[in-house]
PDB file of C-alpha atoms in Angstrom:
ATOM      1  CA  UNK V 100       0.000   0.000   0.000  1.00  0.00           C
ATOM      2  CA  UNK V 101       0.484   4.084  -0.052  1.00  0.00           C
ATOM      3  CA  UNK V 102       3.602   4.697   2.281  1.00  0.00           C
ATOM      4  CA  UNK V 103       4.429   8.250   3.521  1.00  0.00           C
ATOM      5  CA  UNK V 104       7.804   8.318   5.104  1.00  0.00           C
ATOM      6  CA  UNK V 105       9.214  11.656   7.277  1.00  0.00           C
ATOM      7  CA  UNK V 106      12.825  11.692   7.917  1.00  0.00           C
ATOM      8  CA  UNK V 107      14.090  12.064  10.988  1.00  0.00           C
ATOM      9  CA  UNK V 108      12.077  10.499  12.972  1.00  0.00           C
ATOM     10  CA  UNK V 109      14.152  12.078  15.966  1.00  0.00           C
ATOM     11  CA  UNK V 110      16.290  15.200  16.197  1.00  0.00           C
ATOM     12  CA  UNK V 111      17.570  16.892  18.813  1.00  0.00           C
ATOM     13  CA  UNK V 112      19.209  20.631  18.202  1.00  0.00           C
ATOM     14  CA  UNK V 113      20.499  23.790  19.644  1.00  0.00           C
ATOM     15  CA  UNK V 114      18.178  26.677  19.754  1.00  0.00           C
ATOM     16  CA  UNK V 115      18.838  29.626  17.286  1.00  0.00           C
ATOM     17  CA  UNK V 116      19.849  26.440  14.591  1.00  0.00           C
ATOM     18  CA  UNK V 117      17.246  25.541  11.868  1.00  0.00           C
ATOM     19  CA  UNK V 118      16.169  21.503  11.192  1.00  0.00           C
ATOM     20  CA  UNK V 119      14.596  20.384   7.982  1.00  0.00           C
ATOM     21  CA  UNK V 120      12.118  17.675   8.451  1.00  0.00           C
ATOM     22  CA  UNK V 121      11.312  15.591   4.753  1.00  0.00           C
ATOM     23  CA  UNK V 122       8.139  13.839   3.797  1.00  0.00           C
ATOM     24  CA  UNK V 123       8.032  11.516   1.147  1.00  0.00           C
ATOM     25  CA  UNK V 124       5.373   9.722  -0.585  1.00  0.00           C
ATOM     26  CA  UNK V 125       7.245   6.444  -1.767  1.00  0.00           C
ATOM     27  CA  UNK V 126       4.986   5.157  -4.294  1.00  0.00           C
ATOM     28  CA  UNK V 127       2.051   7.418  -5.482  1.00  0.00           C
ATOM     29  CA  UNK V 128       2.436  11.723  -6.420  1.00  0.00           C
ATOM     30  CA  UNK V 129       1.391  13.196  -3.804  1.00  0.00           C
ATOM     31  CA  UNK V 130      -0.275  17.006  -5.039  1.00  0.00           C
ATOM     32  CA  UNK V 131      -0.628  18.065  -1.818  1.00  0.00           C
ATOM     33  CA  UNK V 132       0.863  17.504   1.107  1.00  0.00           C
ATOM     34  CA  UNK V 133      -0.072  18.218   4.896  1.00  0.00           C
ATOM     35  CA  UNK V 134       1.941  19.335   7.881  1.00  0.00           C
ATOM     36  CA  UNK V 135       1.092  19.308  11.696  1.00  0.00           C
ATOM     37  CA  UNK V 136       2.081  19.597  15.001  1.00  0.00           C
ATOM     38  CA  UNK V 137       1.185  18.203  17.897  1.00  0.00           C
ATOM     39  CA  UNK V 138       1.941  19.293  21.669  1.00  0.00           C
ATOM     40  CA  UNK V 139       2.279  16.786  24.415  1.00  0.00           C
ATOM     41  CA  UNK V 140      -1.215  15.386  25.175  1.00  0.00           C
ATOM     42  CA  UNK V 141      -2.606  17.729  23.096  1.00  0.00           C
ATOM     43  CA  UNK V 142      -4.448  16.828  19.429  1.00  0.00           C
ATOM     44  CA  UNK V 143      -2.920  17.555  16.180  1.00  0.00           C
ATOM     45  CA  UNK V 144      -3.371  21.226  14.460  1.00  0.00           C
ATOM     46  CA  UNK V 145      -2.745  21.816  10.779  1.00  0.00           C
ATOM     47  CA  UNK V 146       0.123  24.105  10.115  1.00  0.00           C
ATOM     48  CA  UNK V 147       0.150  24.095   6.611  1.00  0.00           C
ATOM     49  CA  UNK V 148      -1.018  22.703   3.721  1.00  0.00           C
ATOM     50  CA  UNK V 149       1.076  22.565   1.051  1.00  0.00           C
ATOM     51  CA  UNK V 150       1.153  22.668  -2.498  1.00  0.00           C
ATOM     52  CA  UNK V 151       3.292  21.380  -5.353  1.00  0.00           C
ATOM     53  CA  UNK V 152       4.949  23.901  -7.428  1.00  0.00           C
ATOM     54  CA  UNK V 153       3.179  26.784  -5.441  1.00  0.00           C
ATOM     55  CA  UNK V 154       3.816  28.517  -1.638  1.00  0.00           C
ATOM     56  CA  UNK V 155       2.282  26.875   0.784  1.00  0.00           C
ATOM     57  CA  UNK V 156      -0.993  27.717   2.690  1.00  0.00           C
ATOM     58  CA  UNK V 157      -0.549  28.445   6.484  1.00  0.00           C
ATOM     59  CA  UNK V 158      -3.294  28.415   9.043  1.00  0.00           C
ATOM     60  CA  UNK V 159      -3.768  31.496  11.156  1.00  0.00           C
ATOM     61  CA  UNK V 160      -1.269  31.914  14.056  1.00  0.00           C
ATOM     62  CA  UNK V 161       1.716  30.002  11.874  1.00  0.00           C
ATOM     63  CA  UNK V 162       4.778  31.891  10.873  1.00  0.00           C
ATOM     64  CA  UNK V 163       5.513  31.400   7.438  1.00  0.00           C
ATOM     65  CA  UNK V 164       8.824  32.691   7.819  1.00  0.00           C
ATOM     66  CA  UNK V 165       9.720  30.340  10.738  1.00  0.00           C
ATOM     67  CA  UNK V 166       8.117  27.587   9.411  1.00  0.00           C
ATOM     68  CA  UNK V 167       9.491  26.846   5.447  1.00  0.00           C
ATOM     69  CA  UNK V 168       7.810  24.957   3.564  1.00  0.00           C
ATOM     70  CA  UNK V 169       8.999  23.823   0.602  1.00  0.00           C
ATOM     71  CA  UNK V 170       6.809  20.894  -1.775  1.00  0.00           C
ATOM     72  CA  UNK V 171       9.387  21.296  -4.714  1.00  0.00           C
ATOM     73  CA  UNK V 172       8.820  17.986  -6.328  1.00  0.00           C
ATOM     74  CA  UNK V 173       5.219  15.330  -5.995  1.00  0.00           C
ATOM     75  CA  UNK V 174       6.873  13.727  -4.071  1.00  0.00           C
ATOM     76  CA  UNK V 175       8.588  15.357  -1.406  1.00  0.00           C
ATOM     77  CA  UNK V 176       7.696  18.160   0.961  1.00  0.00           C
ATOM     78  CA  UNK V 177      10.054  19.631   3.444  1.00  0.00           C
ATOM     79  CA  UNK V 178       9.459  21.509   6.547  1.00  0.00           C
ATOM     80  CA  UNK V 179      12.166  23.871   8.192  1.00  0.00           C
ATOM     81  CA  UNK V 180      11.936  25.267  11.495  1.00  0.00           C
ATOM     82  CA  UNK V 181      14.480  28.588  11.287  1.00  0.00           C
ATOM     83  CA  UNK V 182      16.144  29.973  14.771  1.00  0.00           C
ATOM     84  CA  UNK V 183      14.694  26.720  16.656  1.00  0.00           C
ATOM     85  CA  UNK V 184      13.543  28.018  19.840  1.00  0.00           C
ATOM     86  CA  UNK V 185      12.434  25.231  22.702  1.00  0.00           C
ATOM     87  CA  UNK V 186       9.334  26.114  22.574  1.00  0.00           C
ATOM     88  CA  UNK V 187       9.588  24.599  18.757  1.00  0.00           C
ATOM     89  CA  UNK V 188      10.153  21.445  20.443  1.00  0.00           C
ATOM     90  CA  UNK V 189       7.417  19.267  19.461  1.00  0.00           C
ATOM     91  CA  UNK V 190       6.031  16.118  17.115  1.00  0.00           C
ATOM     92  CA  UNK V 191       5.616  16.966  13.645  1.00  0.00           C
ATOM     93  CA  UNK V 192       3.899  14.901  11.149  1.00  0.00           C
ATOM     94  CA  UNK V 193       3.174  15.131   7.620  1.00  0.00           C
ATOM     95  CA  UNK V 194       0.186  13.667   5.554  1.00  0.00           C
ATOM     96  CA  UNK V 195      -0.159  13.202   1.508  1.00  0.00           C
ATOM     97  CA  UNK V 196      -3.599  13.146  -0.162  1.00  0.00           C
ATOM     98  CA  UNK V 197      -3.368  10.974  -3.187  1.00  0.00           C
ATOM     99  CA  UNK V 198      -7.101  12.996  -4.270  1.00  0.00           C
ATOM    100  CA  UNK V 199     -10.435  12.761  -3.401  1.00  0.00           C
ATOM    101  CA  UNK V 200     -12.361   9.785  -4.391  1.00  0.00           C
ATOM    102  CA  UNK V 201     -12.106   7.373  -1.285  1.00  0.00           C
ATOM    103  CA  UNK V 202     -12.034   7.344   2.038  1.00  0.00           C
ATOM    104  CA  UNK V 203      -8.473   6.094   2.407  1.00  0.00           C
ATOM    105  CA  UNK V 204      -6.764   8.324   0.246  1.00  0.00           C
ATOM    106  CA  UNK V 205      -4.866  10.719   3.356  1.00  0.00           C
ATOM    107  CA  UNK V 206      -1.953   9.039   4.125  1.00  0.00           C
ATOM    108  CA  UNK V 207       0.414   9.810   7.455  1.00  0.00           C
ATOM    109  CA  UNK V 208       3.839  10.061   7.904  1.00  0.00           C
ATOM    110  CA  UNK V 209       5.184   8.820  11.388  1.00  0.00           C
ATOM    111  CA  UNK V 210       6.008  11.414  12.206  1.00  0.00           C
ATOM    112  CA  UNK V 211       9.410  13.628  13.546  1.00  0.00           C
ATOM    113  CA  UNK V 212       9.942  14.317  17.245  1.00  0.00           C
ATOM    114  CA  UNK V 213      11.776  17.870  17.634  1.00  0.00           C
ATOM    115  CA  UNK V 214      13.694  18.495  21.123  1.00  0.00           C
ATOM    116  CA  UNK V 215      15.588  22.285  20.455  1.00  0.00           C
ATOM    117  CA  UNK V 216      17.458  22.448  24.080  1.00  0.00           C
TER     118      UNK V 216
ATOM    119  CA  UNK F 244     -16.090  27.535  12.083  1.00  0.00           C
ATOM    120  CA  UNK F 245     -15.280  23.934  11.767  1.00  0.00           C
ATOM    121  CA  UNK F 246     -14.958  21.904  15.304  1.00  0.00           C
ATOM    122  CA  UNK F 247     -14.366  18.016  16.251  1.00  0.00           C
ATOM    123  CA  UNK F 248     -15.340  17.172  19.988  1.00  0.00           C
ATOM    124  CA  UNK F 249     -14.435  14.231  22.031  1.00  0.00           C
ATOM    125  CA  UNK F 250     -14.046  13.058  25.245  1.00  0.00           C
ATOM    126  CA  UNK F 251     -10.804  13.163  26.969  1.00  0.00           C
ATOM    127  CA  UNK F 252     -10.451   9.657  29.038  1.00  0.00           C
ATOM    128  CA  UNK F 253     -12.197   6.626  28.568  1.00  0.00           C
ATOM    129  CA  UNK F 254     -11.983   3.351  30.964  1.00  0.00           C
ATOM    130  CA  UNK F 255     -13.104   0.115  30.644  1.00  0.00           C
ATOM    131  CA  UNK F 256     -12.619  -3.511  31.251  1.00  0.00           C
ATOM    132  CA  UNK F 257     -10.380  -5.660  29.461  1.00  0.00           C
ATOM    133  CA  UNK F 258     -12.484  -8.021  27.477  1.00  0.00           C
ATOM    134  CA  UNK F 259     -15.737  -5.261  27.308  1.00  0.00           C
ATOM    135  CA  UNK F 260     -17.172  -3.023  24.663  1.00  0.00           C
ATOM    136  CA  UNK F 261     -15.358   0.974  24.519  1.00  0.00           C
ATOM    137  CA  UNK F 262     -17.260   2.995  22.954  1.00  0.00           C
ATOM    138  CA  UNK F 263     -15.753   6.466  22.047  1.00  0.00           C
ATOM    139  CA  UNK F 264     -18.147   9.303  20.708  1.00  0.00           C
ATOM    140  CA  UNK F 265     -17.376  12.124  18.612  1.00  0.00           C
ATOM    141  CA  UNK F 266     -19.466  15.672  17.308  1.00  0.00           C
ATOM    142  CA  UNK F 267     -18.165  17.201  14.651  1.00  0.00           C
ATOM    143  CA  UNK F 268     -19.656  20.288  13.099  1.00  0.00           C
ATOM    144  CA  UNK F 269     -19.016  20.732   9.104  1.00  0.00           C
ATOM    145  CA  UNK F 270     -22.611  19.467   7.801  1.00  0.00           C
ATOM    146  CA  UNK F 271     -20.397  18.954   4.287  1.00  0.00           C
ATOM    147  CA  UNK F 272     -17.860  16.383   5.217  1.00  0.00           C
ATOM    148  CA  UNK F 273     -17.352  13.835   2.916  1.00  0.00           C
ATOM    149  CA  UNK F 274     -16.043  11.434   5.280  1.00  0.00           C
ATOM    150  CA  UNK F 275     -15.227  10.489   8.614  1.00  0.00           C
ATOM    151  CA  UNK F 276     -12.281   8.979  10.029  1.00  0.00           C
ATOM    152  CA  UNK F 277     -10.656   7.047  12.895  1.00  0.00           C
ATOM    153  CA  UNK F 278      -6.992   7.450  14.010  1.00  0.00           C
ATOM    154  CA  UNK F 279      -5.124   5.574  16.941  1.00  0.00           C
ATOM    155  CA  UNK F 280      -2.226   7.163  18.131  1.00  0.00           C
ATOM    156  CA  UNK F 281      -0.211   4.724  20.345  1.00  0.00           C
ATOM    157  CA  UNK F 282       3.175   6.350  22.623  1.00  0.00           C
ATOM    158  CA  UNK F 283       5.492   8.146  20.261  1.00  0.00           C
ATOM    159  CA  UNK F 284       4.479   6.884  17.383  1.00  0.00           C
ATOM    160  CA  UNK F 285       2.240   8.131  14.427  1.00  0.00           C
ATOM    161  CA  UNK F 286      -1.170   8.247  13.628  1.00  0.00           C
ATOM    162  CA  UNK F 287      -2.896   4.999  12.036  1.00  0.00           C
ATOM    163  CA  UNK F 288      -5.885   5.222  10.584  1.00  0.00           C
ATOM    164  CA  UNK F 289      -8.223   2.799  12.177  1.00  0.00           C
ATOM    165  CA  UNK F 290     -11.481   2.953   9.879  1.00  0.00           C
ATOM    166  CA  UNK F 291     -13.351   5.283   7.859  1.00  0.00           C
ATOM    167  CA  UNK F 292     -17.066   6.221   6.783  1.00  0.00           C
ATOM    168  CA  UNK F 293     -18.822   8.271   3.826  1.00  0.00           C
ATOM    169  CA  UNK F 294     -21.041  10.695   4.916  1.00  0.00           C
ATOM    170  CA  UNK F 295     -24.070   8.550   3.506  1.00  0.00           C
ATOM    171  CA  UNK F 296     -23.730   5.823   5.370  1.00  0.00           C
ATOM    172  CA  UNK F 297     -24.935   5.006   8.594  1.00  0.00           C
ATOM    173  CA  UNK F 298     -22.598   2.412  10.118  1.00  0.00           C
ATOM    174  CA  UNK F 299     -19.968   0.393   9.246  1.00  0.00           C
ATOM    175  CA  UNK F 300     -18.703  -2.449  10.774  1.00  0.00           C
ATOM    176  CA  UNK F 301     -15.102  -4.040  10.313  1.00  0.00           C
ATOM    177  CA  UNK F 302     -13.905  -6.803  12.723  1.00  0.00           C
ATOM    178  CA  UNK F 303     -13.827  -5.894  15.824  1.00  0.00           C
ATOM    179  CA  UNK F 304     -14.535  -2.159  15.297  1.00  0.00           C
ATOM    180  CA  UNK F 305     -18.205  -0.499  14.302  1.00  0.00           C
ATOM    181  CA  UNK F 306     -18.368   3.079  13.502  1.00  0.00           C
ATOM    182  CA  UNK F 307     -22.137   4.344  13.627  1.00  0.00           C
ATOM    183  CA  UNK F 308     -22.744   8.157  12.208  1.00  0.00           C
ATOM    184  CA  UNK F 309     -25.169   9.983  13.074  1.00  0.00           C
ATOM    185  CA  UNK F 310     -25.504  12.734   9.995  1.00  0.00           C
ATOM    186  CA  UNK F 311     -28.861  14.375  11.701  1.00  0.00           C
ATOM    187  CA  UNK F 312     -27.103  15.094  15.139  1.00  0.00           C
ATOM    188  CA  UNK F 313     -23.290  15.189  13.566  1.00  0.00           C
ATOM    189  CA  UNK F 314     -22.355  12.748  16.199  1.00  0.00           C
ATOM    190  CA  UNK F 315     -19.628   9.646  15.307  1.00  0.00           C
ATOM    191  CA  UNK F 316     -19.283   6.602  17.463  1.00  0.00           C
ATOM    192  CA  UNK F 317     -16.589   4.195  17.271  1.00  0.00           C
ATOM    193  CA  UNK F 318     -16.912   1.170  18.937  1.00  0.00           C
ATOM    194  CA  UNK F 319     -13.924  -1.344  20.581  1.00  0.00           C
ATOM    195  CA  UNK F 320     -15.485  -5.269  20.685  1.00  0.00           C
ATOM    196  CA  UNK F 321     -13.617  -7.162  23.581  1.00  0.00           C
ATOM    197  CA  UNK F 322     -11.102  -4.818  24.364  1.00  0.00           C
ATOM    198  CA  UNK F 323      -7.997  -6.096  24.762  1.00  0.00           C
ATOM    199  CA  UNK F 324      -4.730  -4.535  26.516  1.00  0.00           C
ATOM    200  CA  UNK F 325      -3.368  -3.571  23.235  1.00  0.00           C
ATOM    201  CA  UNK F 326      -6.331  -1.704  22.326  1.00  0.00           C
ATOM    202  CA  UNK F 327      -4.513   1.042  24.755  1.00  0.00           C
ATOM    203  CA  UNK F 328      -3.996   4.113  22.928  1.00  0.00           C
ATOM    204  CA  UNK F 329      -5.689   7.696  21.743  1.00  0.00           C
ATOM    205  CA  UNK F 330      -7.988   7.578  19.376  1.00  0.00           C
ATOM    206  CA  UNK F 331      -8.716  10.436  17.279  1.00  0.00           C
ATOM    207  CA  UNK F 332     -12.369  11.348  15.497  1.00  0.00           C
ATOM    208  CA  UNK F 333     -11.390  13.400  12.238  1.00  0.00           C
ATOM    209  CA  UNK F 334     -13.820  15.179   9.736  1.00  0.00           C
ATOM    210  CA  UNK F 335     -12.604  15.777   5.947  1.00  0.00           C
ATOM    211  CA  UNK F 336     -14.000  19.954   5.924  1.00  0.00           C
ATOM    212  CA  UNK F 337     -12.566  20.138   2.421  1.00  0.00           C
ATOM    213  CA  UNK F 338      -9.588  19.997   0.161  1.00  0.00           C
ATOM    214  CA  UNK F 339      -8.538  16.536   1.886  1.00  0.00           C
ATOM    215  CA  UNK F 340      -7.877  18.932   4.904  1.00  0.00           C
ATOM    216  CA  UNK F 341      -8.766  16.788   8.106  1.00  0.00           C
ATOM    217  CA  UNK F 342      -9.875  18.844  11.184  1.00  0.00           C
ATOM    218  CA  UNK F 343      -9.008  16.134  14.652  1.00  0.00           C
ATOM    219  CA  UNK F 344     -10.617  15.996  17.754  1.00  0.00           C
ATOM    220  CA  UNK F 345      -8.711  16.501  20.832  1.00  0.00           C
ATOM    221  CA  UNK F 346      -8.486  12.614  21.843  1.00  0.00           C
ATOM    222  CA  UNK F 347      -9.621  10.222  23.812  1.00  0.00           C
ATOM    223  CA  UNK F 348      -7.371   8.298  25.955  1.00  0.00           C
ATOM    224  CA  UNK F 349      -8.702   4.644  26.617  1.00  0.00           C
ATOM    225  CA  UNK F 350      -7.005   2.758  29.319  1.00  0.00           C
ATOM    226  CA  UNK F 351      -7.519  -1.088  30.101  1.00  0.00           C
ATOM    227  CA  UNK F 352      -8.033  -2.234  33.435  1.00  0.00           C
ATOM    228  CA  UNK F 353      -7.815  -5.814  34.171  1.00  0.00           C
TER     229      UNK F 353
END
């Protein structure tokens, strides 16, 4: 089936430093691509969605400049946290929509634990 | 605005019935969705169900929707230790863009 892999899947780094998180789709084209975050016992909020070939979309409240997204191919998005701060420190998880059609067609990543000490 | 509401903790006996409920809010969903999100590791999706349909059942897990009242049920058949985890309601608002509950935590007891 659909696999959506995120690499790392753990990264530790010094605040004021920037880490790129990837997310892959490793067998379908993946249009559209979805990042989010999620705070310790908390549920998951959309960041961004974003888009092949175009800027991404951020939800209210998300700094586009601290948060880069870059979808430069179908099948890879990247996200990069600039100037990581610990409060960045968080998991971060990616999803690819293959289209609409069915039910099963979001796919997750497993996601990238962040710790910025 | 769009809105997903569950209940935070849920306990029950190993070997009975969990039931976790859901409201969502966006009347235009196309579909529904489980996640379970076991200790540090990503989201899985559990089950799924169109908008038109009612319930759907799928071994040991039924999902009953409620389109009148916007509620979403998922129910847990002989709950077992693994079962342990949060589990996530999820409405698709549009675009493939999934709006999550908060979570519910279900915890075994023996």
């Amino acid at each position: 089936g659909a696999v959506v892999s995120q690499h790392p899947s753990w990264v530790i780094c010094k605040s004021g430093t920037s880490v790129k998180i990837e997310c892959r789709s490793l067998d379908f084209q993946a249009t559209t691509m979805f990042w989010y975050r999620q705070f310790p016992k908390q549920s998951l909020m959309l960041m961004a969605t974003s888009n092949e070939g175009s800027k991404a979309t951020y939800e209210q409240g998300v700094e586009k400049d601290k948060f880069l997204i870059n979808h430069a191919s179908l099948t890879l998005s990247t996200l990069t946290v600039t100037s990581a701060h610990p409060e960045d420190s968080s998991f971060y998880i990616c999803s690819a929509s293959r289209g609409r059609g069915s039910g099963n067609t979001i796919y997750f990543g497993e996601g990238s634990w962040l710790t910025v000490v | 605005g769009e809105d997903v509401e569950q209940s935070l903790f849920l306990s029950v006996r190993e070997g009975d019935s969990s039931v976790i409920n859901c409201t969502y809010t966006d009347s235009s969903s196309t579909y529904l969705y489980w996640y379970k999100q076991e200790p540090g590791a990503g989201l899985q999706l559990l089950t799924y169900i169109f908008s038109n349909m009612d319930m759907k059942q799928d071994q040991r897990l039924t999902v009953l929707l409620n389109k009148k009242d916007k509620h979403l049920s998922l129910r847990i058949a002989d709950t077992q230790t693994g079962d342990s985890a949060i589990y996530f309601c999820a409405e698709d608002s549009s675009a493939s863009k999934i709006i999550f509950g908060s979570g519910t935590r279900l915890s075994i007891r023996p």
